[in-house]
PDB file of C-alpha atoms in Angstrom:
ATOM      1  CA  GLN A   1      85.447  99.062  78.675  1.00  0.00           C
ATOM      2  CA  VAL A   2      88.605 100.748  79.918  1.00  0.00           C
ATOM      3  CA  GLN A   3      91.529 101.306  77.589  1.00  0.00           C
ATOM      4  CA  LEU A   4      95.008 102.211  78.788  1.00  0.00           C
ATOM      5  CA  VAL A   5      97.653 103.153  76.251  1.00  0.00           C
ATOM      6  CA  GLU A   6     101.268 103.632  77.321  1.00  0.00           C
ATOM      7  CA  SER A   7     103.862 105.596  75.399  1.00  0.00           C
ATOM      8  CA  GLY A   8     107.295 107.081  75.899  1.00  0.00           C
ATOM      9  CA  GLY A   9     109.444 103.997  76.175  1.00  0.00           C
ATOM     10  CA  GLY A  10     112.705 103.619  74.320  1.00  0.00           C
ATOM     11  CA  LEU A  11     116.440 103.066  74.528  1.00  0.00           C
ATOM     12  CA  VAL A  12     118.468 105.247  76.852  1.00  0.00           C
ATOM     13  CA  GLN A  13     121.950 105.143  78.335  1.00  0.00           C
ATOM     14  CA  ALA A  14     122.505 104.529  82.010  1.00  0.00           C
ATOM     15  CA  GLY A  15     122.046 107.740  83.942  1.00  0.00           C
ATOM     16  CA  GLY A  16     119.555 109.066  81.454  1.00  0.00           C
ATOM     17  CA  SER A  17     115.865 109.866  81.763  1.00  0.00           C
ATOM     18  CA  LEU A  18     112.582 108.885  80.191  1.00  0.00           C
ATOM     19  CA  ARG A  19     109.003 109.948  80.770  1.00  0.00           C
ATOM     20  CA  LEU A  20     106.263 107.405  80.291  1.00  0.00           C
ATOM     21  CA  SER A  21     102.663 108.381  79.709  1.00  0.00           C
ATOM     22  CA  CYS A  22      99.471 106.367  80.027  1.00  0.00           C
ATOM     23  CA  ALA A  23      96.270 107.683  78.479  1.00  0.00           C
ATOM     24  CA  ALA A  24      93.043 106.247  79.866  1.00  0.00           C
ATOM     25  CA  SER A  25      89.540 106.080  78.488  1.00  0.00           C
ATOM     26  CA  GLY A  26      86.286 104.311  79.257  1.00  0.00           C
ATOM     27  CA  ARG A  27      85.852 104.741  83.024  1.00  0.00           C
ATOM     28  CA  THR A  28      85.973 107.819  85.208  1.00  0.00           C
ATOM     29  CA  PHE A  29      89.716 108.128  85.435  1.00  0.00           C
ATOM     30  CA  SER A  30      89.844 110.633  88.242  1.00  0.00           C
ATOM     31  CA  THR A  31      88.237 108.383  90.850  1.00  0.00           C
ATOM     32  CA  TYR A  32      90.714 105.502  90.758  1.00  0.00           C
ATOM     33  CA  VAL A  33      94.218 104.808  91.949  1.00  0.00           C
ATOM     34  CA  MET A  34      96.636 104.321  89.073  1.00  0.00           C
ATOM     35  CA  GLY A  35      99.800 102.271  89.133  1.00  0.00           C
ATOM     36  CA  TRP A  36     102.888 101.377  87.137  1.00  0.00           C
ATOM     37  CA  PHE A  37     104.367  97.904  87.058  1.00  0.00           C
ATOM     38  CA  ARG A  38     107.236  96.396  85.088  1.00  0.00           C
ATOM     39  CA  GLN A  39     108.359  92.992  83.924  1.00  0.00           C
ATOM     40  CA  ALA A  40     111.892  92.116  82.883  1.00  0.00           C
ATOM     41  CA  PRO A  41     112.671  89.057  80.736  1.00  0.00           C
ATOM     42  CA  GLY A  42     112.523  85.898  82.805  1.00  0.00           C
ATOM     43  CA  LYS A  43     111.266  87.717  85.872  1.00  0.00           C
ATOM     44  CA  GLU A  44     107.907  88.196  87.513  1.00  0.00           C
ATOM     45  CA  ARG A  45     105.986  91.400  87.157  1.00  0.00           C
ATOM     46  CA  GLU A  46     106.853  93.863  89.896  1.00  0.00           C
ATOM     47  CA  PHE A  47     105.291  96.963  91.336  1.00  0.00           C
ATOM     48  CA  VAL A  48     106.914 100.292  90.540  1.00  0.00           C
ATOM     49  CA  ALA A  49     104.669 103.120  91.767  1.00  0.00           C
ATOM     50  CA  ALA A  50     101.081 104.098  92.511  1.00  0.00           C
ATOM     51  CA  ILE A  51      99.214 107.366  92.910  1.00  0.00           C
ATOM     52  CA  SER A  52      95.970 108.191  94.681  1.00  0.00           C
ATOM     53  CA  TRP A  53      92.986 109.469  92.778  1.00  0.00           C
ATOM     54  CA  THR A  54      93.662 113.010  93.965  1.00  0.00           C
ATOM     55  CA  GLY A  55      97.327 112.813  93.051  1.00  0.00           C
ATOM     56  CA  PHE A  56      98.292 113.953  96.548  1.00  0.00           C
ATOM     57  CA  ASN A  57      99.581 110.601  97.738  1.00  0.00           C
ATOM     58  CA  THR A  58     102.127 108.355  96.090  1.00  0.00           C
ATOM     59  CA  TYR A  59     103.817 105.076  96.854  1.00  0.00           C
ATOM     60  CA  TYR A  60     107.029 103.653  95.376  1.00  0.00           C
ATOM     61  CA  ALA A  61     108.969 100.448  95.304  1.00  0.00           C
ATOM     62  CA  ASP A  62     112.232 100.780  97.209  1.00  0.00           C
ATOM     63  CA  SER A  63     114.176 100.070  94.020  1.00  0.00           C
ATOM     64  CA  VAL A  64     112.944 103.253  92.337  1.00  0.00           C
ATOM     65  CA  LYS A  65     112.376 105.576  95.279  1.00  0.00           C
ATOM     66  CA  GLY A  66     114.165 108.877  94.770  1.00  0.00           C
ATOM     67  CA  ARG A  67     114.667 108.269  91.046  1.00  0.00           C
ATOM     68  CA  PHE A  68     111.131 107.835  89.671  1.00  0.00           C
ATOM     69  CA  THR A  69     108.155 110.161  90.086  1.00  0.00           C
ATOM     70  CA  ILE A  70     104.549 109.234  89.380  1.00  0.00           C
ATOM     71  CA  SER A  71     102.036 111.964  88.645  1.00  0.00           C
ATOM     72  CA  ARG A  72      98.627 112.365  87.051  1.00  0.00           C
ATOM     73  CA  ASP A  73      96.576 114.922  85.187  1.00  0.00           C
ATOM     74  CA  ASN A  74      92.920 114.095  85.731  1.00  0.00           C
ATOM     75  CA  ALA A  75      91.830 116.713  83.212  1.00  0.00           C
ATOM     76  CA  LYS A  76      93.770 114.803  80.550  1.00  0.00           C
ATOM     77  CA  ASN A  77      92.993 111.304  81.879  1.00  0.00           C
ATOM     78  CA  THR A  78      96.716 110.627  81.890  1.00  0.00           C
ATOM     79  CA  VAL A  79      99.202 109.230  84.379  1.00  0.00           C
ATOM     80  CA  TYR A  80     102.947 109.746  84.025  1.00  0.00           C
ATOM     81  CA  LEU A  81     106.117 108.093  85.220  1.00  0.00           C
ATOM     82  CA  GLN A  82     109.197 110.296  85.171  1.00  0.00           C
ATOM     83  CA  MET A  83     112.265 108.070  85.356  1.00  0.00           C
ATOM     84  CA  ASN A  84     115.632 109.645  86.155  1.00  0.00           C
ATOM     85  CA  SER A  85     119.065 108.179  86.843  1.00  0.00           C
ATOM     86  CA  LEU A  86     118.102 105.069  84.944  1.00  0.00           C
ATOM     87  CA  LYS A  87     120.059 101.886  85.509  1.00  0.00           C
ATOM     88  CA  PRO A  88     120.437  98.781  83.312  1.00  0.00           C
ATOM     89  CA  GLU A  89     118.363  96.865  85.867  1.00  0.00           C
ATOM     90  CA  ASP A  90     115.423  99.167  85.076  1.00  0.00           C
ATOM     91  CA  THR A  91     115.183  97.489  81.661  1.00  0.00           C
ATOM     92  CA  ALA A  92     111.705  95.995  81.363  1.00  0.00           C
ATOM     93  CA  VAL A  93     108.307  96.309  79.774  1.00  0.00           C
ATOM     94  CA  TYR A  94     106.421  98.934  81.755  1.00  0.00           C
ATOM     95  CA  TYR A  95     102.673  98.651  82.238  1.00  0.00           C
ATOM     96  CA  CYS A  96     100.178 101.102  83.629  1.00  0.00           C
ATOM     97  CA  ALA A  97      97.121  99.782  85.401  1.00  0.00           C
ATOM     98  CA  GLN A  98      93.914 101.068  86.926  1.00  0.00           C
ATOM     99  CA  ASN A  99      93.092 100.015  90.465  1.00  0.00           C
ATOM    100  CA  ARG A 100      89.689  98.866  91.597  1.00  0.00           C
ATOM    101  CA  GLY A 101      89.548 101.505  94.309  1.00  0.00           C
ATOM    102  CA  ARG A 102      90.463 104.945  95.506  1.00  0.00           C
ATOM    103  CA  THR A 103      92.984 104.254  98.251  1.00  0.00           C
ATOM    104  CA  LEU A 104      96.627 103.268  98.123  1.00  0.00           C
ATOM    105  CA  SER A 105      96.032 100.388 100.495  1.00  0.00           C
ATOM    106  CA  GLY A 106      97.285  97.253  98.786  1.00  0.00           C
ATOM    107  CA  SER A 107      98.266  99.205  95.692  1.00  0.00           C
ATOM    108  CA  SER A 108     101.501  97.268  95.259  1.00  0.00           C
ATOM    109  CA  ARG A 109      99.564  94.081  94.511  1.00  0.00           C
ATOM    110  CA  GLY A 110      98.774  93.439  90.874  1.00  0.00           C
ATOM    111  CA  THR A 111      95.585  91.663  91.880  1.00  0.00           C
ATOM    112  CA  GLU A 112      94.168  95.014  93.039  1.00  0.00           C
ATOM    113  CA  TYR A 113      94.148  96.270  89.443  1.00  0.00           C
ATOM    114  CA  ASP A 114      91.507  95.276  86.950  1.00  0.00           C
ATOM    115  CA  TYR A 115      92.653  97.063  83.791  1.00  0.00           C
ATOM    116  CA  TRP A 116      96.090  96.992  82.188  1.00  0.00           C
ATOM    117  CA  GLY A 117      97.773  98.621  79.236  1.00  0.00           C
ATOM    118  CA  GLN A 118      99.701  96.783  76.558  1.00  0.00           C
ATOM    119  CA  GLY A 119     103.070  97.893  77.884  1.00  0.00           C
ATOM    120  CA  THR A 120     105.970  99.943  76.600  1.00  0.00           C
ATOM    121  CA  GLN A 121     109.568  98.751  76.397  1.00  0.00           C
ATOM    122  CA  VAL A 122     112.269 100.570  78.321  1.00  0.00           C
ATOM    123  CA  THR A 123     115.844  99.536  77.643  1.00  0.00           C
ATOM    124  CA  VAL A 124     118.752 101.024  79.558  1.00  0.00           C
ATOM    125  CA  SER A 125     122.206 100.381  78.148  1.00  0.00           C
ATOM    126  CA  SER A 126     125.325 100.355  80.294  1.00  0.00           C
TER     127      SER A 126
END
């Protein structure tokens, strides 16, 4: 059984930064693509970013490209999301997820992920 636990959410002013962490256990973390998704109130869940199992390749939603950075530390079984220049529209519950595979192909689709964390709230005030 895989467990994913997010942390690092909170309240921040527009233009500020937050760093989310997701600690994984239960399945060999280093061999799977990891992703971040978010869901704002009244909206569907949307893809934010994904990272290959090596950490060498990343993929971002256009809405966060240039502001967010996904990274991973396989020795610590942890994936991170550094969020800079935050905007009020970034307000959402952020979820990390573990992909079924090792490539970034299709990594923006939630159906490609079989384990999800409980989420952490990020609120950006204007």
